[in-house]
Amino acid sequence: MTGNSLPPVKLTDSGRPVLLPNEIECFFLSGVDLLCEDEPNTWFPHLKSGLLILTTHRLLWIPEATVSASTSASSVPLASISHIFPHKKSLKSVFASPRVRFQVSPSPERGVASAGSRSVVVTVVVRGKGDCDAFVSKFWENWRARAWEESEKATSSSSNVAAVAGSSSSGIYSSDGTVRMVGVSGILRKEQEMWESTDKSLQDAFQDLNALMSKAKEMVMLAEKMRLKLLSGSSSQTNTTNDEEMGSKEEMQELLLSVGIISPVTKESAGALYHQQLSRQLADFVKVPLDRAGGIINLIDIYCLFNRARGTELISPDDLLQACSLWEKFDVPIVLRKFDSGVMVIQNKSHSDEEVFTKIKVLVMKPDALRSGISPSDAAMTLGVAPAMAKEHLLSAESKGILCRDVSPDGFRFYINLFSEIDRDDMHL
């Protein structure tokens, strides 16, 4: 065997594939072998026992034994498939693993491409659980749809527009003979035209539900471009913007960040692998809100954020809880934690309670805190978390003997625990 000539697949920390622009996952099959029917020294290797993901652009194969090894994950672009053989059923096939055969053409430049002089026949052997007939139907549908060509056209058209804009940028006259606006006025005019175009797209999208669904993908891509522009603008214009403008930009970034997940995992596409793939996608999603929340966030907050990002593909609380419980089986840097009070949170593995307790000790040893104690709101400002989460930290510190509390009509007040420093042998009554 000359080695794996297939294009590699990049994986996230949770083992999820990094998708191409406009690429959507459509079907999942576990326990799949990709076997080449030609001689053993072919450029297409035998890939055994892996997860097969059918997308609108590729066939992704991820080994089940070493999910985190991105170098061993491979892909077969649908553009390189020249023929899909009909799925024939016979008496023998009833007692054997389902098989799907297709023909692939290689290319020296890209490893696998649509054009090539030599072709090989590849057999998909489904040894795990899964609806093979539904997979074949979706396989045919995606191959005939040729969604990758639309992506290539969109990329080429955007590059052509940029090239035309660059070529016509010299001089003070535009291509139609009018005087071009230059300097600050030109920049403001371009910004105004961009926002008018964006406003028109939003109005067209929200006219009715059908128009909204047809333009959903375009809206997500537009929101992502706007979010990246805001991020770059905030980093380059820090000295020229006031606090109110920075606050509005951060609020806009939060709204655009939650517009949607382009390819949410669904029960229809993942089947029996639904909770497993949902768990991996959730692990990738919580990184940003978890970092912004200081390394720990309430499970209810994640449920709201995740469902808002999924749009119409909502999940139930039981699905979320089951997906979080599967993190113990995967090598992901986050865990699900349950406090003694029953509150469930998601936190980083690197999150240390000792660091939190140290900050709380410093806070309660201040002169004002020694006299009147601290409230969960006071701890929330110091720890940079929500008051409900700060209260859980204070109760945990109390259970460790660091704090003691006083319950009054005004609520909970926590004080430094001095009882542990009292020597019983040195007590005089």
CSV table of C-alpha atoms in Angstrom, one decimal:
chain,number,residue,atom,x,y,z
A,1,MET,CA,0.0,0.0,0.0
A,2,THR,CA,1.4,3.4,-1.0
A,3,GLY,CA,-0.3,5.2,1.8
A,4,ASN,CA,-3.5,7.2,2.3
A,5,SER,CA,-4.0,9.6,-0.6
A,6,LEU,CA,-7.4,10.7,0.6
A,7,PRO,CA,-7.9,14.3,1.8
A,8,PRO,CA,-7.6,14.5,5.6
A,9,VAL,CA,-10.3,15.7,7.9
A,10,LYS,CA,-9.7,18.2,10.6
A,11,LEU,CA,-11.3,17.4,13.9
A,12,THR,CA,-12.3,19.6,16.9
A,13,ASP,CA,-11.2,18.8,20.4
A,14,SER,CA,-14.4,16.8,20.9
A,15,GLY,CA,-13.8,14.7,17.8
A,16,ARG,CA,-16.3,16.5,15.6
A,17,PRO,CA,-15.3,17.2,11.9
A,18,VAL,CA,-14.6,20.8,10.9
A,19,LEU,CA,-17.0,21.4,8.0
A,20,LEU,CA,-16.4,23.4,4.8
A,21,PRO,CA,-18.4,26.6,4.1
A,22,ASN,CA,-22.0,25.8,3.4
A,23,GLU,CA,-21.4,22.1,4.2
A,24,ILE,CA,-24.2,20.3,6.2
A,25,GLU,CA,-24.2,16.9,7.8
A,26,CYS,CA,-27.0,14.7,6.5
A,27,PHE,CA,-26.5,11.1,7.7
A,28,PHE,CA,-24.4,9.1,10.3
A,29,LEU,CA,-23.5,5.4,10.2
A,30,SER,CA,-21.3,3.6,12.8
A,31,GLY,CA,-19.1,0.6,12.4
A,32,VAL,CA,-18.4,1.3,8.7
A,33,ASP,CA,-15.6,-0.1,6.6
A,34,LEU,CA,-14.4,1.5,3.4
A,35,LEU,CA,-12.8,-1.2,1.3
A,36,CYS,CA,-11.2,-0.9,-2.1
A,37,GLU,CA,-11.9,-3.7,-4.5
A,38,ASP,CA,-8.7,-3.2,-6.5
A,39,GLU,CA,-5.2,-4.5,-5.9
A,40,PRO,CA,-3.7,-4.0,-2.4
A,41,ASN,CA,-1.1,-1.4,-3.5
A,42,THR,CA,-3.8,1.1,-4.6
A,43,TRP,CA,-3.8,4.7,-3.5
A,44,PHE,CA,-7.1,4.1,-1.7
A,45,PRO,CA,-6.4,2.3,1.6
A,46,HIS,CA,-8.7,-0.1,3.5
A,47,LEU,CA,-10.4,1.9,6.2
A,48,LYS,CA,-12.0,-0.3,8.9
A,49,SER,CA,-14.3,0.3,11.8
A,50,GLY,CA,-15.1,3.9,11.7
A,51,LEU,CA,-17.9,6.5,11.8
A,52,LEU,CA,-19.1,7.5,8.4
A,53,ILE,CA,-20.7,10.9,8.0
A,54,LEU,CA,-22.5,11.9,4.8
A,55,THR,CA,-22.5,15.6,4.1
A,56,THR,CA,-23.6,17.7,1.2
A,57,HIS,CA,-20.0,17.9,0.0
A,58,ARG,CA,-18.1,14.8,1.2
A,59,LEU,CA,-18.1,11.4,2.8
A,60,LEU,CA,-16.2,11.7,6.1
A,61,TRP,CA,-14.7,8.6,7.7
A,62,ILE,CA,-13.5,9.0,11.3
A,63,PRO,CA,-11.9,6.0,13.1
A,64,GLU,CA,-13.8,5.0,16.2
A,65,ALA,CA,-10.7,3.7,18.2
A,66,THR,CA,-8.7,7.0,18.0
A,67,VAL,CA,-11.3,9.7,17.5
A,68,SER,CA,-8.9,12.5,18.4
A,69,ALA,CA,-6.3,11.6,15.8
A,70,SER,CA,-7.1,14.0,13.1
A,71,THR,CA,-4.4,12.7,10.8
A,72,SER,CA,-6.2,9.3,10.4
A,73,ALA,CA,-9.6,10.8,9.6
A,74,SER,CA,-10.2,10.8,5.8
A,75,SER,CA,-12.7,12.2,3.4
A,76,VAL,CA,-14.0,11.3,-0.1
A,77,PRO,CA,-15.3,14.4,-1.9
A,78,LEU,CA,-18.6,13.7,-3.7
A,79,ALA,CA,-17.2,15.5,-6.7
A,80,SER,CA,-14.7,12.7,-7.1
A,81,ILE,CA,-17.5,10.0,-7.3
A,82,SER,CA,-18.2,9.1,-10.9
A,83,HIS,CA,-20.8,6.4,-10.4
A,84,ILE,CA,-23.0,4.9,-7.6
A,85,PHE,CA,-24.0,1.3,-8.2
A,86,PRO,CA,-27.6,0.4,-7.5
A,87,HIS,CA,-28.3,-1.2,-4.1
A,88,LYS,CA,-29.4,-4.7,-5.0
A,89,LYS,CA,-31.1,-7.0,-2.4
A,90,SER,CA,-30.9,-10.7,-2.5
A,91,LEU,CA,-31.3,-13.7,-0.2
A,92,LYS,CA,-27.6,-13.6,0.6
A,93,SER,CA,-27.7,-9.9,1.5
A,94,VAL,CA,-30.3,-10.6,4.2
A,95,PHE,CA,-27.7,-12.6,6.3
A,96,ALA,CA,-24.7,-10.4,5.5
A,97,SER,CA,-23.7,-6.8,6.4
A,98,PRO,CA,-25.3,-4.2,4.1
A,99,ARG,CA,-23.0,-3.0,1.3
A,100,VAL,CA,-23.0,0.1,-1.0
A,101,ARG,CA,-20.6,0.3,-3.9
A,102,PHE,CA,-19.4,3.5,-5.7
A,103,GLN,CA,-16.6,4.5,-8.1
A,104,VAL,CA,-14.0,7.1,-7.3
A,105,SER,CA,-11.5,8.9,-9.7
A,106,PRO,CA,-8.2,10.0,-8.3
A,107,SER,CA,-6.2,13.2,-9.1
A,108,PRO,CA,-2.5,13.9,-8.4
A,109,GLU,CA,-3.1,17.5,-7.5
A,110,ARG,CA,-5.9,17.1,-4.9
A,111,GLY,CA,-5.6,13.4,-3.9
A,112,VAL,CA,-9.2,12.8,-5.0
A,113,ALA,CA,-11.1,14.9,-7.5
A,114,SER,CA,-13.9,14.7,-10.1
A,115,ALA,CA,-11.5,14.1,-13.0
A,116,GLY,CA,-9.0,11.3,-13.2
A,117,SER,CA,-7.8,8.6,-15.6
A,118,ARG,CA,-7.7,5.8,-13.1
A,119,SER,CA,-10.8,4.8,-11.1
A,120,VAL,CA,-11.3,2.4,-8.3
A,121,VAL,CA,-14.5,0.8,-6.9
A,122,VAL,CA,-15.1,1.3,-3.2
A,123,THR,CA,-17.4,-0.8,-1.0
A,124,VAL,CA,-19.1,0.6,2.1
A,125,VAL,CA,-19.7,-2.2,4.5
A,126,VAL,CA,-22.1,-1.3,7.3
A,127,ARG,CA,-21.4,-3.5,10.3
A,128,GLY,CA,-23.1,-1.3,12.9
A,129,LYS,CA,-26.7,-0.3,13.4
A,130,GLY,CA,-28.2,2.0,10.9
A,131,ASP,CA,-30.8,2.4,8.1
A,132,CYS,CA,-28.7,1.5,5.1
A,133,ASP,CA,-31.6,2.1,2.7
A,134,ALA,CA,-32.1,5.6,4.0
A,135,PHE,CA,-28.4,6.2,3.7
A,136,VAL,CA,-28.3,5.1,0.0
A,137,SER,CA,-31.3,7.3,-0.8
A,138,LYS,CA,-29.6,10.4,0.9
A,139,PHE,CA,-26.3,9.4,-0.8
A,140,TRP,CA,-27.9,9.5,-4.3
A,141,GLU,CA,-29.8,12.8,-3.4
A,142,ASN,CA,-26.6,14.6,-2.3
A,143,TRP,CA,-24.5,13.3,-5.2
A,144,ARG,CA,-27.1,14.5,-7.7
A,145,ALA,CA,-27.7,17.9,-6.0
A,146,ARG,CA,-24.0,18.8,-6.5
A,147,ALA,CA,-24.0,21.4,-3.7
A,148,TRP,CA,-20.2,21.8,-3.9
A,149,GLU,CA,-20.6,23.5,-7.3
A,150,GLU,CA,-22.7,26.2,-5.8
A,151,SER,CA,-20.1,26.8,-3.1
A,152,GLU,CA,-17.4,27.0,-5.8
A,153,LYS,CA,-19.5,29.5,-7.8
A,154,ALA,CA,-20.1,31.6,-4.8
A,155,THR,CA,-16.4,31.7,-4.0
A,156,SER,CA,-15.4,32.5,-7.5
A,157,SER,CA,-18.0,35.2,-7.9
A,158,SER,CA,-16.9,36.9,-4.6
A,159,SER,CA,-13.2,36.8,-5.8
A,160,ASN,CA,-14.2,38.3,-9.1
A,161,VAL,CA,-16.1,41.1,-7.4
A,162,ALA,CA,-13.1,41.8,-5.3
A,163,ALA,CA,-10.8,41.8,-8.3
A,164,VAL,CA,-13.1,44.2,-10.2
A,165,ALA,CA,-13.3,46.5,-7.2
A,166,GLY,CA,-9.5,46.4,-6.9
A,167,SER,CA,-8.9,47.1,-10.6
A,168,SER,CA,-11.3,50.0,-10.7
A,169,SER,CA,-10.1,51.6,-7.5
A,170,SER,CA,-7.5,53.9,-9.1
A,171,GLY,CA,-8.5,57.4,-10.2
A,172,ILE,CA,-11.4,59.7,-9.1
A,173,TYR,CA,-13.8,58.5,-11.8
A,174,SER,CA,-15.8,55.2,-11.5
A,175,SER,CA,-16.6,52.8,-14.4
A,176,ASP,CA,-19.9,54.6,-15.2
A,177,GLY,CA,-18.2,58.0,-15.5
A,178,THR,CA,-19.4,59.5,-12.2
A,179,VAL,CA,-17.0,61.0,-9.6
A,180,ARG,CA,-16.1,58.5,-7.0
A,181,MET,CA,-16.4,59.4,-3.4
A,182,VAL,CA,-13.0,59.2,-1.7
A,183,GLY,CA,-11.7,59.7,1.8
A,184,VAL,CA,-14.0,59.6,4.8
A,185,SER,CA,-17.0,60.4,2.7
A,186,GLY,CA,-16.4,57.4,0.4
A,187,ILE,CA,-16.0,55.1,3.4
A,188,LEU,CA,-19.2,56.4,5.0
A,189,ARG,CA,-21.0,56.0,1.7
A,190,LYS,CA,-19.8,52.4,1.3
A,191,GLU,CA,-20.9,51.6,4.8
A,192,GLN,CA,-24.3,53.1,4.2
A,193,GLU,CA,-24.8,51.1,1.0
A,194,MET,CA,-23.7,47.9,2.8
A,195,TRP,CA,-26.2,48.5,5.6
A,196,GLU,CA,-29.0,49.3,3.1
A,197,SER,CA,-28.3,46.0,1.3
A,198,THR,CA,-28.3,44.2,4.7
A,199,ASP,CA,-31.5,45.9,5.7
A,200,LYS,CA,-33.1,44.8,2.4
A,201,SER,CA,-32.0,41.2,2.9
A,202,LEU,CA,-33.5,41.2,6.4
A,203,GLN,CA,-36.8,42.7,5.2
A,204,ASP,CA,-37.0,40.1,2.4
A,205,ALA,CA,-36.2,37.3,4.8
A,206,PHE,CA,-38.8,38.2,7.3
A,207,GLN,CA,-41.8,38.8,5.0
A,208,ASP,CA,-43.1,35.3,5.6
A,209,LEU,CA,-41.9,32.0,7.0
A,210,ASN,CA,-41.1,30.4,3.7
A,211,ALA,CA,-38.8,33.3,2.7
A,212,LEU,CA,-37.2,33.1,6.1
A,213,MET,CA,-36.5,29.4,5.7
A,214,SER,CA,-35.1,29.8,2.2
A,215,LYS,CA,-32.8,32.6,3.3
A,216,ALA,CA,-31.7,31.0,6.7
A,217,LYS,CA,-28.3,29.9,5.4
A,218,GLU,CA,-27.7,33.3,3.9
A,219,MET,CA,-28.6,35.1,7.1
A,220,VAL,CA,-26.2,32.9,9.2
A,221,MET,CA,-23.3,33.6,6.8
A,222,LEU,CA,-24.1,37.3,6.8
A,223,ALA,CA,-24.3,37.4,10.6
A,224,GLU,CA,-20.9,35.6,10.9
A,225,LYS,CA,-19.3,38.2,8.5
A,226,MET,CA,-20.8,41.1,10.5
A,227,ARG,CA,-19.6,39.5,13.8
A,228,LEU,CA,-16.0,39.1,12.4
A,229,LYS,CA,-16.1,42.7,11.2
A,230,LEU,CA,-17.2,44.0,14.6
A,231,LEU,CA,-14.4,42.0,16.3
A,232,SER,CA,-11.8,43.4,13.9
A,233,GLY,CA,-13.2,46.9,14.3
A,234,SER,CA,-13.2,46.8,18.1
A,235,SER,CA,-9.6,45.7,18.2
A,236,SER,CA,-8.4,48.4,15.7
A,237,GLN,CA,-10.5,51.3,17.1
A,238,THR,CA,-10.2,50.8,20.8
A,239,ASN,CA,-8.7,54.2,21.4
A,240,THR,CA,-11.4,56.1,19.4
A,241,THR,CA,-14.6,54.5,20.8
A,242,ASN,CA,-16.3,55.4,24.0
A,243,ASP,CA,-17.8,53.0,26.5
A,244,GLU,CA,-21.3,53.3,25.1
A,245,GLU,CA,-20.2,52.3,21.6
A,246,MET,CA,-18.1,49.4,22.9
A,247,GLY,CA,-21.1,48.2,24.9
A,248,SER,CA,-23.4,48.3,21.8
A,249,LYS,CA,-20.8,46.4,19.8
A,250,GLU,CA,-20.5,43.7,22.4
A,251,GLU,CA,-24.3,43.4,22.5
A,252,MET,CA,-24.4,43.1,18.7
A,253,GLN,CA,-21.7,40.4,18.8
A,254,GLU,CA,-23.7,38.4,21.3
A,255,LEU,CA,-26.8,38.6,19.1
A,256,LEU,CA,-24.9,37.6,16.0
A,257,LEU,CA,-23.1,34.8,17.7
A,258,SER,CA,-26.4,33.2,18.6
A,259,VAL,CA,-28.0,33.5,15.2
A,260,GLY,CA,-27.6,29.8,14.5
A,261,ILE,CA,-25.5,26.6,14.1
A,262,ILE,CA,-25.1,25.9,10.4
A,263,SER,CA,-25.3,22.1,10.7
A,264,PRO,CA,-27.1,21.1,13.9
A,265,VAL,CA,-27.1,17.4,14.8
A,266,THR,CA,-30.7,16.0,14.5
A,267,LYS,CA,-32.3,12.6,15.3
A,268,GLU,CA,-33.1,12.3,11.6
A,269,SER,CA,-29.5,12.6,10.4
A,270,ALA,CA,-27.7,10.9,13.3
A,271,GLY,CA,-30.2,8.1,14.2
A,272,ALA,CA,-28.8,5.9,16.9
A,273,LEU,CA,-25.7,8.2,17.2
A,274,TYR,CA,-27.8,11.2,18.0
A,275,HIS,CA,-26.8,11.7,21.7
A,276,GLN,CA,-23.2,10.9,21.0
A,277,GLN,CA,-22.9,13.4,18.2
A,278,LEU,CA,-25.0,15.9,20.1
A,279,SER,CA,-22.6,15.6,23.0
A,280,ARG,CA,-19.6,16.4,20.8
A,281,GLN,CA,-21.3,19.3,19.1
A,282,LEU,CA,-22.4,20.7,22.5
A,283,ALA,CA,-18.8,20.4,23.8
A,284,ASP,CA,-17.6,22.6,20.9
A,285,PHE,CA,-20.4,25.1,21.4
A,286,VAL,CA,-20.0,25.8,25.1
A,287,LYS,CA,-16.3,26.9,24.8
A,288,VAL,CA,-17.1,30.5,24.0
A,289,PRO,CA,-19.9,31.1,26.6
A,290,LEU,CA,-17.9,29.1,29.2
A,291,ASP,CA,-14.8,31.3,28.8
A,292,ARG,CA,-16.9,34.5,29.0
A,293,ALA,CA,-18.6,33.2,32.2
A,294,GLY,CA,-15.3,32.6,34.0
A,295,GLY,CA,-15.0,28.9,33.4
A,296,ILE,CA,-18.3,27.8,34.9
A,297,ILE,CA,-21.9,28.3,33.7
A,298,ASN,CA,-25.3,27.2,34.8
A,299,LEU,CA,-26.8,24.3,32.8
A,300,ILE,CA,-30.1,26.2,32.3
A,301,ASP,CA,-28.2,29.0,30.7
A,302,ILE,CA,-26.5,26.6,28.3
A,303,TYR,CA,-29.8,25.1,27.4
A,304,CYS,CA,-31.2,28.4,26.4
A,305,LEU,CA,-28.2,29.5,24.4
A,306,PHE,CA,-27.8,26.1,22.6
A,307,ASN,CA,-31.5,26.0,21.7
A,308,ARG,CA,-31.4,29.6,20.4
A,309,ALA,CA,-28.4,28.7,18.2
A,310,ARG,CA,-30.1,25.6,16.9
A,311,GLY,CA,-33.1,27.6,15.6
A,312,THR,CA,-36.0,25.2,14.8
A,313,GLU,CA,-34.1,22.1,15.7
A,314,LEU,CA,-34.8,22.3,19.4
A,315,ILE,CA,-33.7,19.7,21.9
A,316,SER,CA,-35.4,18.6,25.2
A,317,PRO,CA,-33.8,19.0,28.7
A,318,ASP,CA,-33.4,15.2,28.8
A,319,ASP,CA,-31.4,15.2,25.6
A,320,LEU,CA,-29.2,18.0,26.9
A,321,LEU,CA,-28.6,16.1,30.2
A,322,GLN,CA,-27.9,12.9,28.4
A,323,ALA,CA,-25.5,14.6,26.1
A,324,CYS,CA,-23.6,16.2,29.0
A,325,SER,CA,-23.4,12.9,30.8
A,326,LEU,CA,-21.5,11.4,27.8
A,327,TRP,CA,-18.6,13.7,28.3
A,328,GLU,CA,-17.1,11.3,30.7
A,329,LYS,CA,-16.5,8.9,27.8
A,330,PHE,CA,-14.9,11.5,25.6
A,331,ASP,CA,-11.6,13.3,26.0
A,332,VAL,CA,-13.1,16.8,26.2
A,333,PRO,CA,-11.9,19.6,28.5
A,334,ILE,CA,-15.3,20.2,30.2
A,335,VAL,CA,-17.4,18.3,32.7
A,336,LEU,CA,-20.9,18.3,34.2
A,337,ARG,CA,-20.9,19.1,37.9
A,338,LYS,CA,-23.7,18.9,40.5
A,339,PHE,CA,-23.6,21.0,43.7
A,340,ASP,CA,-24.9,19.7,47.0
A,341,SER,CA,-27.9,21.9,46.6
A,342,GLY,CA,-28.8,20.1,43.3
A,343,VAL,CA,-27.8,22.9,41.0
A,344,MET,CA,-26.1,21.6,37.9
A,345,VAL,CA,-23.4,23.5,36.0
A,346,ILE,CA,-20.9,23.0,33.2
A,347,GLN,CA,-17.3,23.9,34.0
A,348,ASN,CA,-13.8,23.5,32.6
A,349,LYS,CA,-11.6,20.7,33.9
A,350,SER,CA,-9.0,23.3,34.7
A,351,HIS,CA,-11.4,25.2,36.9
A,352,SER,CA,-10.1,25.0,40.5
A,353,ASP,CA,-12.3,25.4,43.6
A,354,GLU,CA,-9.2,26.3,45.6
A,355,GLU,CA,-8.7,29.4,43.5
A,356,VAL,CA,-12.3,30.4,44.1
A,357,PHE,CA,-12.0,29.8,47.8
A,358,THR,CA,-8.8,31.9,47.9
A,359,LYS,CA,-10.7,34.9,46.3
A,360,ILE,CA,-13.5,34.4,48.8
A,361,LYS,CA,-11.1,34.4,51.8
A,362,VAL,CA,-9.6,37.7,50.6
A,363,LEU,CA,-13.0,39.2,50.2
A,364,VAL,CA,-14.4,38.2,53.6
A,365,MET,CA,-11.2,39.4,55.4
A,366,LYS,CA,-11.8,43.0,54.3
A,367,PRO,CA,-12.7,45.3,57.2
A,368,ASP,CA,-16.3,46.0,56.0
A,369,ALA,CA,-16.8,42.2,55.4
A,370,LEU,CA,-15.6,41.4,58.9
A,371,ARG,CA,-18.3,43.7,60.4
A,372,SER,CA,-21.3,43.0,58.1
A,373,GLY,CA,-20.3,39.9,56.1
A,374,ILE,CA,-20.7,39.4,52.4
A,375,SER,CA,-23.8,38.6,50.2
A,376,PRO,CA,-23.9,36.4,47.1
A,377,SER,CA,-24.0,39.7,45.1
A,378,ASP,CA,-20.8,40.8,46.6
A,379,ALA,CA,-19.1,37.5,45.8
A,380,ALA,CA,-20.6,37.6,42.3
A,381,MET,CA,-18.8,40.9,41.6
A,382,THR,CA,-15.5,39.6,42.8
A,383,LEU,CA,-15.7,36.2,41.1
A,384,GLY,CA,-17.2,37.5,37.9
A,385,VAL,CA,-20.1,35.1,37.9
A,386,ALA,CA,-23.9,35.3,38.3
A,387,PRO,CA,-25.2,35.8,41.9
A,388,ALA,CA,-26.9,32.3,41.9
A,389,MET,CA,-23.6,30.7,41.0
A,390,ALA,CA,-21.7,32.8,43.6
A,391,LYS,CA,-24.2,31.6,46.2
A,392,GLU,CA,-23.3,28.0,45.3
A,393,HIS,CA,-19.6,28.8,45.8
A,394,LEU,CA,-20.2,30.4,49.1
A,395,LEU,CA,-22.2,27.3,50.3
A,396,SER,CA,-19.3,25.1,49.1
A,397,ALA,CA,-16.9,27.2,51.1
A,398,GLU,CA,-19.2,26.9,54.1
A,399,SER,CA,-19.2,23.1,53.8
A,400,LYS,CA,-15.4,23.2,53.8
A,401,GLY,CA,-15.4,25.1,57.0
A,402,ILE,CA,-14.0,28.3,55.5
A,403,LEU,CA,-17.2,30.4,56.0
A,404,CYS,CA,-20.2,30.5,58.3
A,405,ARG,CA,-23.5,32.1,57.5
A,406,ASP,CA,-26.2,34.2,59.1
A,407,VAL,CA,-29.7,33.9,57.9
A,408,SER,CA,-31.9,36.9,58.4
A,409,PRO,CA,-34.9,38.6,56.8
A,410,ASP,CA,-32.4,40.4,54.6
A,411,GLY,CA,-31.1,37.1,53.2
A,412,PHE,CA,-27.9,35.2,53.6
A,413,ARG,CA,-24.7,36.9,55.0
A,414,PHE,CA,-21.5,35.0,55.1
A,415,TYR,CA,-18.6,35.6,57.5
A,416,ILE,CA,-15.1,34.2,57.9
A,417,ASN,CA,-15.3,31.1,60.1
A,418,LEU,CA,-13.3,31.8,63.3
A,419,PHE,CA,-14.6,28.8,65.3
A,420,SER,CA,-12.0,26.6,63.7
A,421,GLU,CA,-9.2,28.7,65.3
A,422,ILE,CA,-10.6,28.3,68.8
A,423,ASP,CA,-8.6,26.0,71.1
A,424,ARG,CA,-10.9,24.0,73.2
A,425,ASP,CA,-8.2,23.4,75.8
A,426,ASP,CA,-7.7,27.1,76.3
A,427,MET,CA,-11.4,27.9,76.9
A,428,HIS,CA,-12.4,29.5,80.2
A,429,LEU,CA,-16.1,29.5,81.2
